[in-house]
PDB file of C-alpha atoms in Angstrom:
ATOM      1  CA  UNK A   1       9.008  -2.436  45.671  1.00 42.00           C
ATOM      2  CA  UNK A   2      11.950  -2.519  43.519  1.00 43.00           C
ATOM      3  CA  UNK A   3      11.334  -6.478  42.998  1.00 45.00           C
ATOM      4  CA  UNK A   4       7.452  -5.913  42.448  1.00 39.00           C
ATOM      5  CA  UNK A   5       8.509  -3.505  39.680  1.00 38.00           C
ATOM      6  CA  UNK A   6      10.664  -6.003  37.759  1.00 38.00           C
ATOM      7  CA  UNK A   7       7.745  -8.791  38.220  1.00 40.00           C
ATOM      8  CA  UNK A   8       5.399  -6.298  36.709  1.00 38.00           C
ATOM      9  CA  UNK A   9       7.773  -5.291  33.445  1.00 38.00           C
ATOM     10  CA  UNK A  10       8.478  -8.841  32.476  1.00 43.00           C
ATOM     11  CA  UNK A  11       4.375 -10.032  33.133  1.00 40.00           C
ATOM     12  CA  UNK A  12       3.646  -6.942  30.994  1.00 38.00           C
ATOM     13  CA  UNK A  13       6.288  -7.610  28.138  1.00 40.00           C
ATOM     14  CA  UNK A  14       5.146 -11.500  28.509  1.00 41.00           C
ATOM     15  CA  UNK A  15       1.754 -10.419  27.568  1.00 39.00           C
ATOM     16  CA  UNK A  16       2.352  -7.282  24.817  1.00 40.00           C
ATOM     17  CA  UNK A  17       4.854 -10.534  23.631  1.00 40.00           C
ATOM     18  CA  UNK A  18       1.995 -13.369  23.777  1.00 41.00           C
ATOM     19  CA  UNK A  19      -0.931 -10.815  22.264  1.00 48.00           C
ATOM     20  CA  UNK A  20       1.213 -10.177  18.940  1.00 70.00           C
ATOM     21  CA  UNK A  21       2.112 -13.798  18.341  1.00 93.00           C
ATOM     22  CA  UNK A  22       1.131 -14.078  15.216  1.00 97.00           C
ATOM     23  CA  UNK A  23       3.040 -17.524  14.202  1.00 97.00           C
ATOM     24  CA  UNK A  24       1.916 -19.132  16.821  1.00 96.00           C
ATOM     25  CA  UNK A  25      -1.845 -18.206  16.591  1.00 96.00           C
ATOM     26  CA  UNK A  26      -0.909 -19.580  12.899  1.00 97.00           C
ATOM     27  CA  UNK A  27       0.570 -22.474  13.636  1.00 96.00           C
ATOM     28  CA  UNK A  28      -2.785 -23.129  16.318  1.00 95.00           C
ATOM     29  CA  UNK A  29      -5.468 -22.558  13.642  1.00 96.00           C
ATOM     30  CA  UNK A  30      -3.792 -23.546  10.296  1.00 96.00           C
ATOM     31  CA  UNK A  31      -4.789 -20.000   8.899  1.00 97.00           C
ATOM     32  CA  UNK A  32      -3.259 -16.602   7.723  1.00 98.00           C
ATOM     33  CA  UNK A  33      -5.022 -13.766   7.388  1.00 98.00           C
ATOM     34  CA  UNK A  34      -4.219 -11.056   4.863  1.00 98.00           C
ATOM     35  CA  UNK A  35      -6.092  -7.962   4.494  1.00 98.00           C
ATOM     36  CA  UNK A  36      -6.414  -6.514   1.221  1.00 98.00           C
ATOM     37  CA  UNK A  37      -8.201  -3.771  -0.961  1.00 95.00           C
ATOM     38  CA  UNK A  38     -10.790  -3.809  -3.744  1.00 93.00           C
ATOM     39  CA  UNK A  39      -9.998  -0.876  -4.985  1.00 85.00           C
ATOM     40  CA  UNK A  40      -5.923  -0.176  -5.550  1.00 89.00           C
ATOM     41  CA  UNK A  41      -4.941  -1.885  -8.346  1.00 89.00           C
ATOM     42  CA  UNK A  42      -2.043  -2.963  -9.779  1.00 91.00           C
ATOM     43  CA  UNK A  43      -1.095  -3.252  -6.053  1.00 94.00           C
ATOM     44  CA  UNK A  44      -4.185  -4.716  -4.436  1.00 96.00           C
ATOM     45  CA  UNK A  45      -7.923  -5.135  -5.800  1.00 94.00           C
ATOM     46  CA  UNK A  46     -10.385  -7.728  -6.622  1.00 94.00           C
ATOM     47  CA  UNK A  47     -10.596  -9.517  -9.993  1.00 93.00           C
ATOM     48  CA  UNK A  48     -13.778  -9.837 -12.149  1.00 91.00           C
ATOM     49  CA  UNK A  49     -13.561 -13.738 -11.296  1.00 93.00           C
ATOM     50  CA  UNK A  50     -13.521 -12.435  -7.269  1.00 93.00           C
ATOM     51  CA  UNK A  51     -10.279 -13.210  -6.788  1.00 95.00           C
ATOM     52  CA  UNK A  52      -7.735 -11.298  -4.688  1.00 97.00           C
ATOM     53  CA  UNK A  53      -4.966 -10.176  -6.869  1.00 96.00           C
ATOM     54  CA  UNK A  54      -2.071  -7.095  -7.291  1.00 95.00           C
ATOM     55  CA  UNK A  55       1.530  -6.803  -6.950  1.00 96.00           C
ATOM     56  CA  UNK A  56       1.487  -6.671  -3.355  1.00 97.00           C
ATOM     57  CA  UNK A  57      -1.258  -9.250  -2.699  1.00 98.00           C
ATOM     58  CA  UNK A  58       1.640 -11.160  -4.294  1.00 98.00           C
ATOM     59  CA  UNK A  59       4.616 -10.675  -1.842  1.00 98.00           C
ATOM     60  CA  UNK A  60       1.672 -11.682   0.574  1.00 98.00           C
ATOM     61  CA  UNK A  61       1.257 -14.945  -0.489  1.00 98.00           C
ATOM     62  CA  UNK A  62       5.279 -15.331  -0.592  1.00 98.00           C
ATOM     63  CA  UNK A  63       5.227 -14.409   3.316  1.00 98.00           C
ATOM     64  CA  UNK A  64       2.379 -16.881   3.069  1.00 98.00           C
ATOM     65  CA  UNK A  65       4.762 -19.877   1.872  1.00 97.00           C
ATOM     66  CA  UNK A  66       7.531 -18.936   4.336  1.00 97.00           C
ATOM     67  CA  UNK A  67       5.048 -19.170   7.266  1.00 97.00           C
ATOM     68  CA  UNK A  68       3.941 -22.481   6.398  1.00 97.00           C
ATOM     69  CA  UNK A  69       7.246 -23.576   5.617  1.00 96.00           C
ATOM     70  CA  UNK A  70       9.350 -22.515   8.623  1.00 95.00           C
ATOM     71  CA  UNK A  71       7.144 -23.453  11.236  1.00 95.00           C
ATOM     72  CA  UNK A  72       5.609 -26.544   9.674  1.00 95.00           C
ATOM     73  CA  UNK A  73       2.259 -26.243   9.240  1.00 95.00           C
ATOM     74  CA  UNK A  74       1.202 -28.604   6.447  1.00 91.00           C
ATOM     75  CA  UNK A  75      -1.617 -27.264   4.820  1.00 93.00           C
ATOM     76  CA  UNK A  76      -1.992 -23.453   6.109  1.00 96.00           C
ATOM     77  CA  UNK A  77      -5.664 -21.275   5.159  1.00 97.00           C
ATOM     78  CA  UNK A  78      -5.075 -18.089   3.641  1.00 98.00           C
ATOM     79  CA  UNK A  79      -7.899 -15.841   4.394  1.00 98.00           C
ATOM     80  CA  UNK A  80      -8.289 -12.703   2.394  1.00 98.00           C
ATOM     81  CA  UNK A  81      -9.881 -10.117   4.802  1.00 98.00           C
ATOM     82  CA  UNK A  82     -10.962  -7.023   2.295  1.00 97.00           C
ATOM     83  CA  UNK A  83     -10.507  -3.719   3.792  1.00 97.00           C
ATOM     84  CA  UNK A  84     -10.908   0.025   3.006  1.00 93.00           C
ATOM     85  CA  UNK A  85      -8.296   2.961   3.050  1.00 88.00           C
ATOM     86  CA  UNK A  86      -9.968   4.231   5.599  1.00 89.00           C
ATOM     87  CA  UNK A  87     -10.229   1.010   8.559  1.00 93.00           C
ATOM     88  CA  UNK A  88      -7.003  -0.799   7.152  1.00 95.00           C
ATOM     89  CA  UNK A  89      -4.535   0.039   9.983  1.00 96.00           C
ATOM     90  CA  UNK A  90      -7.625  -0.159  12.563  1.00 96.00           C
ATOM     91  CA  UNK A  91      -8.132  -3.892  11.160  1.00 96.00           C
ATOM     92  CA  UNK A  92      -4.543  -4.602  11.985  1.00 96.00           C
ATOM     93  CA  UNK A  93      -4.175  -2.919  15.013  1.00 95.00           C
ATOM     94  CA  UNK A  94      -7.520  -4.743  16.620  1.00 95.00           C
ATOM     95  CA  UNK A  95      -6.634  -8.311  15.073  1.00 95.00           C
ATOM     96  CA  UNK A  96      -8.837  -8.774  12.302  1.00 97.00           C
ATOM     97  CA  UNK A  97      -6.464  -9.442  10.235  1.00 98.00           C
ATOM     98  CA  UNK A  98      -2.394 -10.429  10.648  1.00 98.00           C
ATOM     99  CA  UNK A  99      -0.960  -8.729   7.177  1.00 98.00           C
ATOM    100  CA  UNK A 100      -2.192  -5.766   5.633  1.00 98.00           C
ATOM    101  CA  UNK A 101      -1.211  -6.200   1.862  1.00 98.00           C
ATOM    102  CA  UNK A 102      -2.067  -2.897   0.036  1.00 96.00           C
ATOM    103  CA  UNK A 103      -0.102   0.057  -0.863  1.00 93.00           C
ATOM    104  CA  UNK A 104       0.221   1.271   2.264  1.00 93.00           C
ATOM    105  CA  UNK A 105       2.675   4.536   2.790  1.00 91.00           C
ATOM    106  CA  UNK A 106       5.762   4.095   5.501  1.00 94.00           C
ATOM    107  CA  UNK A 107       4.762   7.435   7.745  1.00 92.00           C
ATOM    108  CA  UNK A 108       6.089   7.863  11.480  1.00 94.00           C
ATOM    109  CA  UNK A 109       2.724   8.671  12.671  1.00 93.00           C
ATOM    110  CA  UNK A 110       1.041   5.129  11.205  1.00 95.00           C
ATOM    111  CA  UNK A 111       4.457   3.822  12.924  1.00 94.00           C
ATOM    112  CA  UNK A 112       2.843   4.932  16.418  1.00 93.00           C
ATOM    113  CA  UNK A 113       0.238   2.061  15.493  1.00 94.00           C
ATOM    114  CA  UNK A 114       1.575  -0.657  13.594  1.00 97.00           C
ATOM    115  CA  UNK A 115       5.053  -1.966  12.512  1.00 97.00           C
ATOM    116  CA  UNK A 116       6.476  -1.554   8.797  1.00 98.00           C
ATOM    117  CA  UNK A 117       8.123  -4.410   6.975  1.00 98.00           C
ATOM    118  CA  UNK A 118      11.305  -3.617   4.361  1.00 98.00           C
ATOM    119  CA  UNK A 119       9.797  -1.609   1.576  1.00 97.00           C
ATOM    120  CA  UNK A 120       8.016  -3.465  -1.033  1.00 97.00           C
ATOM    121  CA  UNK A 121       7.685   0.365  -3.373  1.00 94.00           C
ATOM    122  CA  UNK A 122       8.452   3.792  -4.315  1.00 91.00           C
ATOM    123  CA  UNK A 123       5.849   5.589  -6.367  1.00 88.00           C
ATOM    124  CA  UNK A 124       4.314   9.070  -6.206  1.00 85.00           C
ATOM    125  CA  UNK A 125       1.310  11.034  -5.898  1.00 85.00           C
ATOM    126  CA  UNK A 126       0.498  12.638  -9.378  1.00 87.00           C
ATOM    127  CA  UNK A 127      -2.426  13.849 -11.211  1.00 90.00           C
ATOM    128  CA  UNK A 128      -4.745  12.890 -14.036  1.00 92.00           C
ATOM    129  CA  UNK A 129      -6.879  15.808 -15.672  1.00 91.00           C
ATOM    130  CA  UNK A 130      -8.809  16.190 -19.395  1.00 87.00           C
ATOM    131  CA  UNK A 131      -6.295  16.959 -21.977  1.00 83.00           C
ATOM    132  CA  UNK A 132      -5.588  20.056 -22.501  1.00 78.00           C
ATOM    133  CA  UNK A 133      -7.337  21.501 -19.520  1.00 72.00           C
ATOM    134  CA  UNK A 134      -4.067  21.240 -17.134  1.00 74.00           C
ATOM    135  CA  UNK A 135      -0.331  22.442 -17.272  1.00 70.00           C
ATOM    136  CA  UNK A 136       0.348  23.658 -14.264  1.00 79.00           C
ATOM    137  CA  UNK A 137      -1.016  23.137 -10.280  1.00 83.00           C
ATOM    138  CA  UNK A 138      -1.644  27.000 -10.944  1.00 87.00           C
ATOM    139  CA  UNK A 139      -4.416  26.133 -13.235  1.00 87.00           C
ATOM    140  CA  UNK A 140      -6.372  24.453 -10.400  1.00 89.00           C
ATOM    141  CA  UNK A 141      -7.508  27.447  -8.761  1.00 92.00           C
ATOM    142  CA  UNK A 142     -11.208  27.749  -8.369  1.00 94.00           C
ATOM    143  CA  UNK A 143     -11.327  24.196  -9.420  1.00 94.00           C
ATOM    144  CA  UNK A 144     -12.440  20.980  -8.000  1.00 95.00           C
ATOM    145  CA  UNK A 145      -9.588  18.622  -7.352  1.00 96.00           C
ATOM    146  CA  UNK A 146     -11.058  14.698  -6.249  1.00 97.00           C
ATOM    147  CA  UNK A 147      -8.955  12.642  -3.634  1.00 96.00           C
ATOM    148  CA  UNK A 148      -8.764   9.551  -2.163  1.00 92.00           C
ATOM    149  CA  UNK A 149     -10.335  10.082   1.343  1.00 90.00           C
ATOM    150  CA  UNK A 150      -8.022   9.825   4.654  1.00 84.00           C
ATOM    151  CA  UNK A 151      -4.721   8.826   2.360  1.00 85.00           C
ATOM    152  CA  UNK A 152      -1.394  10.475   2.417  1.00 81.00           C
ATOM    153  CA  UNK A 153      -2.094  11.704  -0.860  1.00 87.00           C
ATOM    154  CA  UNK A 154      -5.113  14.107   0.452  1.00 91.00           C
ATOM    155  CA  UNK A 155      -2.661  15.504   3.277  1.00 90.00           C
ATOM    156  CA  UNK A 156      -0.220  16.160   0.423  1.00 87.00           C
ATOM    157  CA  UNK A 157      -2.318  18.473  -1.869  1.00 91.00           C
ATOM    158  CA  UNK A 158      -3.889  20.001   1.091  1.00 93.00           C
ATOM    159  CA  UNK A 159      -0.737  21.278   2.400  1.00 92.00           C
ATOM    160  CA  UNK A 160       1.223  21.919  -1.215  1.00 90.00           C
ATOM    161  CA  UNK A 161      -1.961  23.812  -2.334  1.00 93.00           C
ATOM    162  CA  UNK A 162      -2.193  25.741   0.728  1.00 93.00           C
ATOM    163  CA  UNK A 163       1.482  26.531   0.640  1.00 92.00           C
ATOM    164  CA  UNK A 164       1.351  28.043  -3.064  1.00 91.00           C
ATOM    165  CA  UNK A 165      -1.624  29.909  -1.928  1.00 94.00           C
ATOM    166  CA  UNK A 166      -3.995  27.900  -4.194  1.00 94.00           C
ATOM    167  CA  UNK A 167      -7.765  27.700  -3.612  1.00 95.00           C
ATOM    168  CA  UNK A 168      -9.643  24.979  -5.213  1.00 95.00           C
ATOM    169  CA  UNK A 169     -12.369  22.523  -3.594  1.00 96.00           C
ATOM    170  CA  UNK A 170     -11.092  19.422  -2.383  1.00 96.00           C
ATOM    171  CA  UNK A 171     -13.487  16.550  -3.147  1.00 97.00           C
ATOM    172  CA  UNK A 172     -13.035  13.440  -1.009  1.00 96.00           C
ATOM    173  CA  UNK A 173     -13.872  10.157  -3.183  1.00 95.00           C
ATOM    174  CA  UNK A 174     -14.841   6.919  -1.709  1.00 92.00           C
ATOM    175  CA  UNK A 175     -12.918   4.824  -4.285  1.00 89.00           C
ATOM    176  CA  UNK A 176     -10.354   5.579  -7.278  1.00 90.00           C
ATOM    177  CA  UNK A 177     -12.570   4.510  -9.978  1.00 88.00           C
ATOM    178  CA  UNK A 178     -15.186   7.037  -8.502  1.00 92.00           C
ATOM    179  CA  UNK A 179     -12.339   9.575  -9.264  1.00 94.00           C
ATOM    180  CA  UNK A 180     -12.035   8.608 -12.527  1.00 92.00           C
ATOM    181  CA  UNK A 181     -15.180   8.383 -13.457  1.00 91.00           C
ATOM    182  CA  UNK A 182     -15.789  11.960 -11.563  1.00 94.00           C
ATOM    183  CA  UNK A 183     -12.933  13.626 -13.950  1.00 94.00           C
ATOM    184  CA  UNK A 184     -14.731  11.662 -17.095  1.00 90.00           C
ATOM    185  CA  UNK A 185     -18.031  13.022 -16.545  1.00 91.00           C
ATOM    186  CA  UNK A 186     -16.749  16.700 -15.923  1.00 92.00           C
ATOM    187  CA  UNK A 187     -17.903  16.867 -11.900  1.00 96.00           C
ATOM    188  CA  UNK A 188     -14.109  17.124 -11.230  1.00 96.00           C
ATOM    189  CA  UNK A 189     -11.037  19.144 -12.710  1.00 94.00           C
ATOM    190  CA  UNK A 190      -8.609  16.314 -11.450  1.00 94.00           C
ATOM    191  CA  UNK A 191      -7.659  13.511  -9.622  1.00 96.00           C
ATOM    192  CA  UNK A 192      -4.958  13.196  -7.515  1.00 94.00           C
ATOM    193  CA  UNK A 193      -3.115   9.573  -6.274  1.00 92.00           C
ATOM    194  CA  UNK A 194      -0.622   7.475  -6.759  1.00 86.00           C
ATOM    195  CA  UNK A 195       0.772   7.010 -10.506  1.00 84.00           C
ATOM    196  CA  UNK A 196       1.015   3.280 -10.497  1.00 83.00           C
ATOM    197  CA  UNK A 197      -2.941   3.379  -9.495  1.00 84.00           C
ATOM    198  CA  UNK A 198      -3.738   6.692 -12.310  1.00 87.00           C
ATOM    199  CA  UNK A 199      -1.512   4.621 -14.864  1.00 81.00           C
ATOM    200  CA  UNK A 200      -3.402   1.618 -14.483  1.00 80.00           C
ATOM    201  CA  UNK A 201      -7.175   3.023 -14.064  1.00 81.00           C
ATOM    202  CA  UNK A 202      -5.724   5.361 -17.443  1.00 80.00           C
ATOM    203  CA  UNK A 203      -5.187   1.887 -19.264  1.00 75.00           C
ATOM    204  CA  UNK A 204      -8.216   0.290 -18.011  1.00 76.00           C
ATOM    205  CA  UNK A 205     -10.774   3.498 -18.966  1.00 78.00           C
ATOM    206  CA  UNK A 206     -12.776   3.691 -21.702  1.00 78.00           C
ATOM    207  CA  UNK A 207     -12.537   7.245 -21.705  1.00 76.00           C
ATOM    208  CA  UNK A 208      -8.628   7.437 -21.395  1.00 75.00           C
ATOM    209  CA  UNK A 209      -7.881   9.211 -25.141  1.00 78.00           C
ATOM    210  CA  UNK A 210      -9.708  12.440 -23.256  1.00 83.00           C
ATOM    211  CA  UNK A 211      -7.463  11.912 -19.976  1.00 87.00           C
ATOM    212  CA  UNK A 212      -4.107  12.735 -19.459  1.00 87.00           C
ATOM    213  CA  UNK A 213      -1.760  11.669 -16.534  1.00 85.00           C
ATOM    214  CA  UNK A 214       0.760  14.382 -15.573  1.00 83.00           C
ATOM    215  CA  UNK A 215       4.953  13.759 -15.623  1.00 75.00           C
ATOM    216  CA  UNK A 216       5.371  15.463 -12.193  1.00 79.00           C
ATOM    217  CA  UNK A 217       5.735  13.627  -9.503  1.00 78.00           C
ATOM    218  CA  UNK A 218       4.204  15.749  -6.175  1.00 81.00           C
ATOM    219  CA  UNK A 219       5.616  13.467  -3.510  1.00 80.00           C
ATOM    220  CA  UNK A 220       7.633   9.750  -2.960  1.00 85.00           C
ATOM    221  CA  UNK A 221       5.947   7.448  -1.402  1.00 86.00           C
ATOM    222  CA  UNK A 222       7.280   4.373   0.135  1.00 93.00           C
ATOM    223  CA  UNK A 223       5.556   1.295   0.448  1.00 95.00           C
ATOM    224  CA  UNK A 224       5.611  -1.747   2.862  1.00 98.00           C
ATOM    225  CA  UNK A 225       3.486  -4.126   4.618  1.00 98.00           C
ATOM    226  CA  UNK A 226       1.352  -2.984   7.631  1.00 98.00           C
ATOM    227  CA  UNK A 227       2.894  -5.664  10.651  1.00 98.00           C
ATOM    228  CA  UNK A 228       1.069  -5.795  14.127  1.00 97.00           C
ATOM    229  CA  UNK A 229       2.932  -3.860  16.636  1.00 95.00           C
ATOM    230  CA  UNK A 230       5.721  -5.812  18.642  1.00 95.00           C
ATOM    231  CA  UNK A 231       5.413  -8.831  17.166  1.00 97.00           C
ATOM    232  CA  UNK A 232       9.110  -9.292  16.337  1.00 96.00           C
ATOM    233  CA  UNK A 233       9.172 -12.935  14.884  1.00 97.00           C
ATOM    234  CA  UNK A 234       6.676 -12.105  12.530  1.00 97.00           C
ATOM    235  CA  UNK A 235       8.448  -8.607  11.115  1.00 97.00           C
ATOM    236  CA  UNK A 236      11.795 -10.722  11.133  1.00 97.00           C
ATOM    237  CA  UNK A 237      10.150 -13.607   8.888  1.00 98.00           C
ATOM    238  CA  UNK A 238       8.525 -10.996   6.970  1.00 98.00           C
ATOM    239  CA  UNK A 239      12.097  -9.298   5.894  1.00 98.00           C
ATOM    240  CA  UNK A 240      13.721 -12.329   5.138  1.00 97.00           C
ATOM    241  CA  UNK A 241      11.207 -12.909   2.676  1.00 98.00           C
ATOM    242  CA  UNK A 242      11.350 -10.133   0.876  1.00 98.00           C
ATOM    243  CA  UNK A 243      15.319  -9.418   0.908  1.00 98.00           C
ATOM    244  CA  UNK A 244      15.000 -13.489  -0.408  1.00 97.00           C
ATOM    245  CA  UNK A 245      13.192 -11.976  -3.354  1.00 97.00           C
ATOM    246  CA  UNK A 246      15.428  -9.160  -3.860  1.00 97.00           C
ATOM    247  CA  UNK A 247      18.468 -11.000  -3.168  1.00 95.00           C
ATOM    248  CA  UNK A 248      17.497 -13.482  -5.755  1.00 92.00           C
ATOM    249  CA  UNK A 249      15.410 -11.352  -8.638  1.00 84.00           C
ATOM    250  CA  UNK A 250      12.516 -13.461  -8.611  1.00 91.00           C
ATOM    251  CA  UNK A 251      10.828 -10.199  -7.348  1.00 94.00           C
ATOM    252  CA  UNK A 252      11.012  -9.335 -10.973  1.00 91.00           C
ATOM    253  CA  UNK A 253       8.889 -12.580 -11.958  1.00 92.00           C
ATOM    254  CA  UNK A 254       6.184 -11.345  -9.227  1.00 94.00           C
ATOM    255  CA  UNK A 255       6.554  -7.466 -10.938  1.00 91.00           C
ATOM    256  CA  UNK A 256       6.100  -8.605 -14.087  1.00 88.00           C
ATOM    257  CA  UNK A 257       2.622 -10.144 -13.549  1.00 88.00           C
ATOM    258  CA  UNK A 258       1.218  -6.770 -12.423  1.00 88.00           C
ATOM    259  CA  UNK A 259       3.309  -4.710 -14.125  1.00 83.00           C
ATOM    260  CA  UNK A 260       3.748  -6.576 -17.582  1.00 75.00           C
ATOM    261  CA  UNK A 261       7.312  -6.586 -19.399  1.00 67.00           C
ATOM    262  CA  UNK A 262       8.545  -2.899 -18.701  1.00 65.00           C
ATOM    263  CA  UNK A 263      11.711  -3.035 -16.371  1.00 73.00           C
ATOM    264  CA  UNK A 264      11.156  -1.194 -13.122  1.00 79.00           C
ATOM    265  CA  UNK A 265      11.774   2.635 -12.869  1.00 78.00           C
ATOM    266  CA  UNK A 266      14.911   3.722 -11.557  1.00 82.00           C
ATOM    267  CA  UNK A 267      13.418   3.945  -7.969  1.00 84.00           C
ATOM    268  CA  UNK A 268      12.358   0.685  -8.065  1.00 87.00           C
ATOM    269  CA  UNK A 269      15.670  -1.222  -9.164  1.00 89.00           C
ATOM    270  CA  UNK A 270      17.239   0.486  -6.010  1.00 93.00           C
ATOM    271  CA  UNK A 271      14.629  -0.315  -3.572  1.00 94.00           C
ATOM    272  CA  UNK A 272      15.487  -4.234  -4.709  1.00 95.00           C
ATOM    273  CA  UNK A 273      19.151  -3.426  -4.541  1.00 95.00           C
ATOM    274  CA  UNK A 274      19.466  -1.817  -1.157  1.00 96.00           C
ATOM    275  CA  UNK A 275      16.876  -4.138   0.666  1.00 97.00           C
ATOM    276  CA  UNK A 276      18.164  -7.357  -0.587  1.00 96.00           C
ATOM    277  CA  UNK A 277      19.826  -7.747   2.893  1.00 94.00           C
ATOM    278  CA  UNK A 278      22.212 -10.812   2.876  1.00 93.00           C
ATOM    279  CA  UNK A 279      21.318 -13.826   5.212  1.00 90.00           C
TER     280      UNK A 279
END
């Protein structure tokens, strides 16, 4: 019995090992695939020429170069696999795709389904409202507050409005520019996410001299890239990547083309610092 057991761990961590070889099933079919989002810019989104682009789609393509370079493929596929906020850690988990590369928030229940890389951010929910119109999360009662749907960010204002005893509708949106464009037109009183995401849909609005973005930050979030589960020599190339671009400040070259000249926040210089793990 005791020697059927042992047969029947190592079979069983043989095949949890084989099912989350990712390298290898690179290395067999010449392609990488990275899931990304159309809708979560400056991290990850879509250009207007259909490209994939963002900060994070970035680091991707880094991980990219030290697949192909370490276990010598010579002309690896990158396949960009576009996902939503809500399927996203459901297309990594089943296999559709071997990278998720969005802003996706470090939380010990998502850890129950997929494995984390080092960080790759720190921002923070906050909220955009009309000028005027907003000082305090006290003036939100009675009002309609938008939200991405099933994000970290809607858990957040759930549980901070509930906790100050604030009533207001919550209003799940589909996308952040359907936020935006809900707080423009005046069917919402705000919209809550991520500041790097309000600060760049802000810039991008037409509307944006009758929008304000708030100073408060409501939460930190940190960011990192979604690995499959168990697959160890994946998460391991993964790291040294990234600590390679901390470790080095090219990270800053890869900020800047999302981010434009402003130095990183406070937050962000330490996140570089501290994960810049040496060889």
């Amino acid at each position: 019995m005791r020697a059927f057991l042992v047969v029947l761990l190592c079979t069983a961590i043989s095949t949890a090992s084989s099912a989350a070889d990712t390298l290898a099933r690179a290395r067999e079919t010449g392609t990488l695939r990275l899931g990304f989002r159309v809708d979560a810019p400056p991290y990850s989104y879509r250009t207007t020429r259909g490209d994939p682009s963002g900060y994070i789609v970035d680091l991707c393509r880094e991980v990219a170069a030290g697949v192909k370079n370490t276990q010598g493929i010579a002309s690896l596929k990158i396949e960009y696999v576009e996902v939503s906020s809500t399927d996203r850690l459901e297309a990594l988990r089943d296999g559709r795709i071997d990278i998720l590369c969005d802003p996706t928030s470090m939380t010990m229940s998502r850890r129950a389904i997929v494995d984390f890389s080092l960080p790759t951010f720190i921002d923070g929910a906050g909220v955009l409202h009309r000028v005027n119109e907003v000082v305090r999360l006290e003036d939100l009662r009675g009002k309609k507050i938008g939200v991405l749907r099933s994000t970290t960010t809607e858990e957040v204002l759930k549980a901070t409005l509930a906790q100050l005893g604030i009533q207001a509708e919550i209003v799940p949106m589909q996308t952040h520019p359907d936020g935006v464009r809900n707080l423009s037109a005046g069917k919402i009183d705000a919209y809550f996410a991520d500041r790097g995401i309000l600060s760049y849909h802000v810039f991008n609005s037409p509307n944006r001299s009758g929008m304000k973005l708030s100073d408060q930050y409501f939460t930190f979030e940190t960011y990192a890239l979604a690995l499959p589960r168990g697959d160890e020599r994946l998460r391991l190339l993964v790291d040294a990547t990234l600590a390679e671009l901390y470790r080095t400040d090219r990270v800053k070259e890869i900020y800047a083309r999302s981010f434009g000249s402003f130095p990183p926040d406070q937050f962000t210089r330490a996140l570089f610092v501290i994960n810049g793990v040496p060889k």
